[in-house]
C-alpha positions as a printed Julia matrix, in Angstrom:
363×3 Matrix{Float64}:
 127.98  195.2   113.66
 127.64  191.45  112.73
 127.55  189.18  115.5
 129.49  185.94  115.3
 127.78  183.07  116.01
 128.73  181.37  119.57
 129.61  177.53  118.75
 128.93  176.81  122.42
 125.53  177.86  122.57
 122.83  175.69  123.56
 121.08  174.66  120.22
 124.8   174.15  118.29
 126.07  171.82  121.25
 122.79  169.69  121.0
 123.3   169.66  117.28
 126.78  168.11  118.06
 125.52  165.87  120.42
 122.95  164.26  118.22
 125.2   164.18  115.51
 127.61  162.47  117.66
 125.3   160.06  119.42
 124.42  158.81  115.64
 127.97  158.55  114.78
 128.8   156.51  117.99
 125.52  154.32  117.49
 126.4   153.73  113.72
 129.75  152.46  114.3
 128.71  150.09  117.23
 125.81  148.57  115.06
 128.75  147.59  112.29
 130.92  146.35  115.74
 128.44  143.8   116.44
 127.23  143.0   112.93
 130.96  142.02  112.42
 131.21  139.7   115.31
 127.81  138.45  114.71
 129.12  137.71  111.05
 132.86  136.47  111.91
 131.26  133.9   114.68
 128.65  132.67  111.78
 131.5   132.01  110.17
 133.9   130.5   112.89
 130.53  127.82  113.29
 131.11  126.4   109.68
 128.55  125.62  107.85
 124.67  124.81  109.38
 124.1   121.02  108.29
 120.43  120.18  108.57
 119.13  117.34  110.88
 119.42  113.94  109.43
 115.14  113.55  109.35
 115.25  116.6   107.11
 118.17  115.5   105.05
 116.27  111.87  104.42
 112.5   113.25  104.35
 112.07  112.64  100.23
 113.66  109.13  100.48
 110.84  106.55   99.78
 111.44  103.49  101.8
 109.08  100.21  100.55
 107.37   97.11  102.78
 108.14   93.71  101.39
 105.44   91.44  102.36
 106.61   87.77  102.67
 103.94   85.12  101.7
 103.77   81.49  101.74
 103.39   80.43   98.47
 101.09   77.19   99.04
  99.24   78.14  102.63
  98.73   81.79  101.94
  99.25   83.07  105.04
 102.23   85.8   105.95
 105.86   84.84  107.18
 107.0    88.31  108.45
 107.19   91.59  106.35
 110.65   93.46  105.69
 110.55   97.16  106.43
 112.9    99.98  106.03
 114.09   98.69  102.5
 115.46  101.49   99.67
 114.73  101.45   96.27
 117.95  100.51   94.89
 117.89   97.2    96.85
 117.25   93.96   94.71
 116.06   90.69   95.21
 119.51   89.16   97.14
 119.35   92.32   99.61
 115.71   90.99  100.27
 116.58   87.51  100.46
 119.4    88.76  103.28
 116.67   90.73  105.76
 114.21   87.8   105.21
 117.34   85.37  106.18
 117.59   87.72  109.41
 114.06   87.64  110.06
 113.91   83.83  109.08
 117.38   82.22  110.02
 116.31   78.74  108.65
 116.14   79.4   105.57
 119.21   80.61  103.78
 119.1    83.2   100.78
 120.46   80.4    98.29
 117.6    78.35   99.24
 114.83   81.46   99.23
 112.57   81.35   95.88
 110.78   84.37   95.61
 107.77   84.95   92.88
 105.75   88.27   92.04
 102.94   86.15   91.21
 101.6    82.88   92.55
 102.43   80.89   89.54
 105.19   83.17   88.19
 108.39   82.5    87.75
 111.62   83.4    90.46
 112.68   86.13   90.77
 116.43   86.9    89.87
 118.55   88.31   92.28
 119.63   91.3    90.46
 116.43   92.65   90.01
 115.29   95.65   91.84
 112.68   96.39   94.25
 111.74   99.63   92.77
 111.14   98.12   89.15
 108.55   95.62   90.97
 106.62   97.96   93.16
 103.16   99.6    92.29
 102.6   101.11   95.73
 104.94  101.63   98.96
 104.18   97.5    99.98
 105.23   94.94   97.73
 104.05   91.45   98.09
 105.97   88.12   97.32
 105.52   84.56   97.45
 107.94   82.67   99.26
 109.08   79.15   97.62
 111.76   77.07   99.74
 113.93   75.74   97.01
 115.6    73.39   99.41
 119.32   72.56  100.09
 121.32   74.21   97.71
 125.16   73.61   96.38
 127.35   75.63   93.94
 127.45   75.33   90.49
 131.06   74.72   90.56
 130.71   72.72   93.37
 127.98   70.53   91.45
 130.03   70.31   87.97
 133.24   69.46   89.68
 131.63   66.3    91.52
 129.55   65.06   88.38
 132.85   64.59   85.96
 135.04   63.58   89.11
 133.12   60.42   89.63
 133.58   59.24   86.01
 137.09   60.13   86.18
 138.12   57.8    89.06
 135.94   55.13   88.49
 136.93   54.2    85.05
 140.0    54.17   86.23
 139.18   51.62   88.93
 138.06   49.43   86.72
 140.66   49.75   84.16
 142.98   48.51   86.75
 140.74   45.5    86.98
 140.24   45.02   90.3
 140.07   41.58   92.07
 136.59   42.67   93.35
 135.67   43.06   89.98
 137.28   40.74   87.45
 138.41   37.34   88.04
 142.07   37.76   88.19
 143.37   34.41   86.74
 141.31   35.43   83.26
 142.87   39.05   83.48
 146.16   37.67   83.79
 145.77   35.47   80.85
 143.73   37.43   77.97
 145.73   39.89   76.25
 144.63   43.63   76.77
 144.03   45.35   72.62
 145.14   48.5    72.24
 141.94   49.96   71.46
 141.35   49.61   75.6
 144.37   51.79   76.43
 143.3    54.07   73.95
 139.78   54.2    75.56
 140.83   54.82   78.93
 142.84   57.85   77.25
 140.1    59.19   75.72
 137.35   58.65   78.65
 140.09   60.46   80.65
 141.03   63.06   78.81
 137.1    64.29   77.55
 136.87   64.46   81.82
 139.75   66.24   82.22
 138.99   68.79   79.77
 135.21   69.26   81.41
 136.92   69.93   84.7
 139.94   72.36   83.59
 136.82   74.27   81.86
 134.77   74.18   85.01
 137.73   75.32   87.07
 139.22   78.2    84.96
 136.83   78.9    81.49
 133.22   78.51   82.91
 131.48   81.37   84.14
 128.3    80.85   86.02
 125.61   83.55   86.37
 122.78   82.08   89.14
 125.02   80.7    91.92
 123.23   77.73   92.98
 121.55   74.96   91.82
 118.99   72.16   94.18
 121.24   69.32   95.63
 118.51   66.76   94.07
 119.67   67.97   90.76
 123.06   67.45   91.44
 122.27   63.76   92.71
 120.13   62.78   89.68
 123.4    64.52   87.57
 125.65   62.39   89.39
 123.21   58.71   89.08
 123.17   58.97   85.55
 126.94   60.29   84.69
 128.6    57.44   87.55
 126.46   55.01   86.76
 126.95   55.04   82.86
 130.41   55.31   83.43
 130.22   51.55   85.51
 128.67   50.32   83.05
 131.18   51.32   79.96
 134.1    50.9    81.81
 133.12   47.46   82.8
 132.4    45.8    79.21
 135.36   47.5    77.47
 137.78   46.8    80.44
 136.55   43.25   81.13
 138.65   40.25   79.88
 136.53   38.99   77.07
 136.43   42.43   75.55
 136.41   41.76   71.64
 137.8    44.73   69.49
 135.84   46.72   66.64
 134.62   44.63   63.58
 137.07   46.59   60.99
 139.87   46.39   63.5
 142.83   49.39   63.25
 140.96   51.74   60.92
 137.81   51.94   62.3
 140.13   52.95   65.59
 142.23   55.3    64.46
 139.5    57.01   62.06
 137.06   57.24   64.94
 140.14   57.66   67.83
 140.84   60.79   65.54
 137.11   62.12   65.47
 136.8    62.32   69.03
 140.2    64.03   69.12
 138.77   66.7    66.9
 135.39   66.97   68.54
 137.37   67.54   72.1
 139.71   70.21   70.39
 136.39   72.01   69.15
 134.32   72.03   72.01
 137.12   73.28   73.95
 137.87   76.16   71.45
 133.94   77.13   71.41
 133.73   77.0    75.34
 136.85   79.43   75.19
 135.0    81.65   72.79
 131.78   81.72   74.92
 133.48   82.38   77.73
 135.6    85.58   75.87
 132.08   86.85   74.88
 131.22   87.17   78.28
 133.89   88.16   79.92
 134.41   91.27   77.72
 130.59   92.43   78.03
 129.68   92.62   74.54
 126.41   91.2    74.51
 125.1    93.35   71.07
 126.26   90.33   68.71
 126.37   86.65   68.07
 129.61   85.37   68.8
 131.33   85.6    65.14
 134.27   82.44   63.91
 137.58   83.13   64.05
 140.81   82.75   62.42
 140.52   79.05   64.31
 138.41   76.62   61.77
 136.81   75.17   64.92
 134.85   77.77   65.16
 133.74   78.54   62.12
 130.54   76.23   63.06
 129.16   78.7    64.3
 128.69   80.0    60.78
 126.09   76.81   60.49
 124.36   76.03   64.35
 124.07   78.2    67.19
 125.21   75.68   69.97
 127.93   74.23   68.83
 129.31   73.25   71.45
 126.9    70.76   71.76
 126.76   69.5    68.37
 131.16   69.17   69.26
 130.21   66.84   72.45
 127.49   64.68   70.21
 130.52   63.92   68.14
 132.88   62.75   70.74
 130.25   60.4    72.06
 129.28   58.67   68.83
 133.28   58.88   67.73
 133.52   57.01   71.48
 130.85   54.86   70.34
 132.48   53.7    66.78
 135.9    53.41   68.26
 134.86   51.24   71.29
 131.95   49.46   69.25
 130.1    48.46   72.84
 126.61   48.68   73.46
 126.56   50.62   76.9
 128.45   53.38   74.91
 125.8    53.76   72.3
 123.11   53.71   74.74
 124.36   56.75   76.64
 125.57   58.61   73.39
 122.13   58.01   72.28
 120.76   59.7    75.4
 123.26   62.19   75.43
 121.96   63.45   71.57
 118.57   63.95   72.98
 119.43   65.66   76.3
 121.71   68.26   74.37
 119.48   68.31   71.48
 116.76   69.54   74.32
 119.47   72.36   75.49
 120.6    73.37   72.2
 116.81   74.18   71.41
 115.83   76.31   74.45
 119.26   78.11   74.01
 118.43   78.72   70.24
 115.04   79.98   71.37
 116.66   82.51   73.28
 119.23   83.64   71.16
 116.83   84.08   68.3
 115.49   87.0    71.15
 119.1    88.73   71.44
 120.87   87.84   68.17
 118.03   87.63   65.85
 119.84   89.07   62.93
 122.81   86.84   63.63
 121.01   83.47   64.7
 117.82   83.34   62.89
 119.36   81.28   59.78
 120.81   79.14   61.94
 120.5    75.62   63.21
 120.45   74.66   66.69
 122.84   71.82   66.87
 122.91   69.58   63.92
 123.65   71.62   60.68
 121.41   72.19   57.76
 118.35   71.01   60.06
 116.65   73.85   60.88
């Protein structure tokens, strides 16, 4: 007789139990790993502490030194990699508040040149502190600013003295000499080459480095005033005599100088478009415009356009004073057009290097 097997006995109802005890353990182990999980996820994300997120960044020292006495002005800390020389000159100003960043020089070297603003600290440093010499450039002003009161001046005072003022001319000989045309046509022309510098200043001009020394801007404003006194005075005054070859020597050279204007003012535009639009890989190429199709023959021609007006002033007015500072005029821009040329013989080589600099066909 086979015996059936008792499910309450002792040894099945401890296999039960275990079994059981493993079944109840199992599911409250995937409880809790659940909750753990779903408050994990309730916390967002972990975001690591801000000294862990910024550990790799490299920060650099700039050491500020005088540039004739040696010795150290303060030392900028804490300053990133992508900072340039203007976010330096800011911190120093901070540090320093007498000296403003327009008036803040700073050279890698002792003898080396400035510094320009847009450069970065990064591209300067060999090691985490980077040393420069500190140059006070002095009181600064705008380059606007400075343009704007250099042709202003001329402007107004040859007008003052085209009006012949009692404090100036006798006015019993002004009232009695007879004004030639030529003088009218002067003033227009004086007026109008002024004009034309400041409408360009105002709305064609664009300046990179936005300062320049107020001493400069004196000296500029000596020689341009006090030329213009002395022009305006001999072809305004009473005795004025005309030009030897009278009304064609006039109109010829009135009609130079109006041609000269036009093209400097259509080369300044083109400059200006160049740029504006960023494309620095070429030489500025002429246009459908014949103005500027000198620049098939100089580099600067916008210099070589002013030369003209000045000498075309010079014939038309036949004075002295005129052909002095047309004279000097030649040789200042001359100067320019050469340390332009020099550079644009280092970005437009192809383009430039059969070239003049100012005057054609003199190379």
């Amino acid at each position: 007789m086979i015996k059936r097997q008792n499910p309450s006995t002792p040894e099945h109802s401890r296999d039960l139990a275990a079994d059981g005890g493993a079944l109840s353990m199992s599911h409250n182990d995937s409880r809790s790993f659940f909750n753990l999980s779903q408050l994990v996820l309730s916390a967002g994300q972990i975001k690591p502490s801000p000294a862990l997120k910024h550990s790799k960044i490299t920060y650099f020292e700039v050491e500020i030194v005088d540039v004739q006495s040696k010795k150290q002005i303060c030392i900028v800390d804490k300053v990133p990699p992508a900072s340039t020389i203007l976010d330096v000159k800011h911190k120093f100003h901070k540090a320093c508040p007498q000296w403003y960043p327009s008036r803040v020089g700073l050279q890698l070297e002792h003898n080396g040149p400035f510094l320009k603003d847009s450069i970065s600290i990064q591209s300067l440093a060999v090691s985490s502190i980077v040393t420069l010499y500190f140059t006070d450039l002095g009181q600064q002003v705008g380059w606007t600013t400075f343009f704007l009161t250099e042709y202003t001046g001329p402007l107004l005072i040859y007008l003052l003295f085209y009006i012949r003022l009692s404090t100036i001319y006798d006015q019993v000989e002004s009232r009695k000499n007879f004004r030639h045309p030529v003088v009218h046509l002067a003033c227009f022309c004086h007026c109008l080459h002024y004009i034309r510098h400041l409408l360009e200043t105002l709305f064609v001009h664009k300046f990179s480095e936005g300062h320049t020394p107020l001493k400069n801007m004196i000296k500029g404003c000596a020689f341009y005033w006090g030329f213009t006194s002395w022009i305006a005075y001999y072809i305004n005054h009473p005795r004025y005599t005309p030009p030897s070859f009278g009304h064609k020597q006039v109109s010829y050279a009135a009609l130079a100088f109006l041609m000269c204007e036009a093209g400097n003012h259509f080369i300044n535009v083109a400059l200006a478009h160049q740029t504006n639009s960023g494309n620095r890989t070429c030489f500025p190429s002429p246009t459908y415009n014949p103005f500027t199709w000198l620049f098939l023959l100089v580099s600067c021609p916008n210099y070589t356009y002013e030369a003209g007006s000045w000498i075309s002033f010079t014939v038309m007015t036949q004075t002295l004073p005129v052909g002095i500072f047309a004279f000097l005029m030649v040789i200042q821009m001359s100067l320019w057009a050469q340390k332009k040329h020099k550079l644009y013989l280092k970005r437009f080589y192809p383009e430039v290097r059969r070239k003049a600099a100012m005057i054609p066909i003199i190379f």
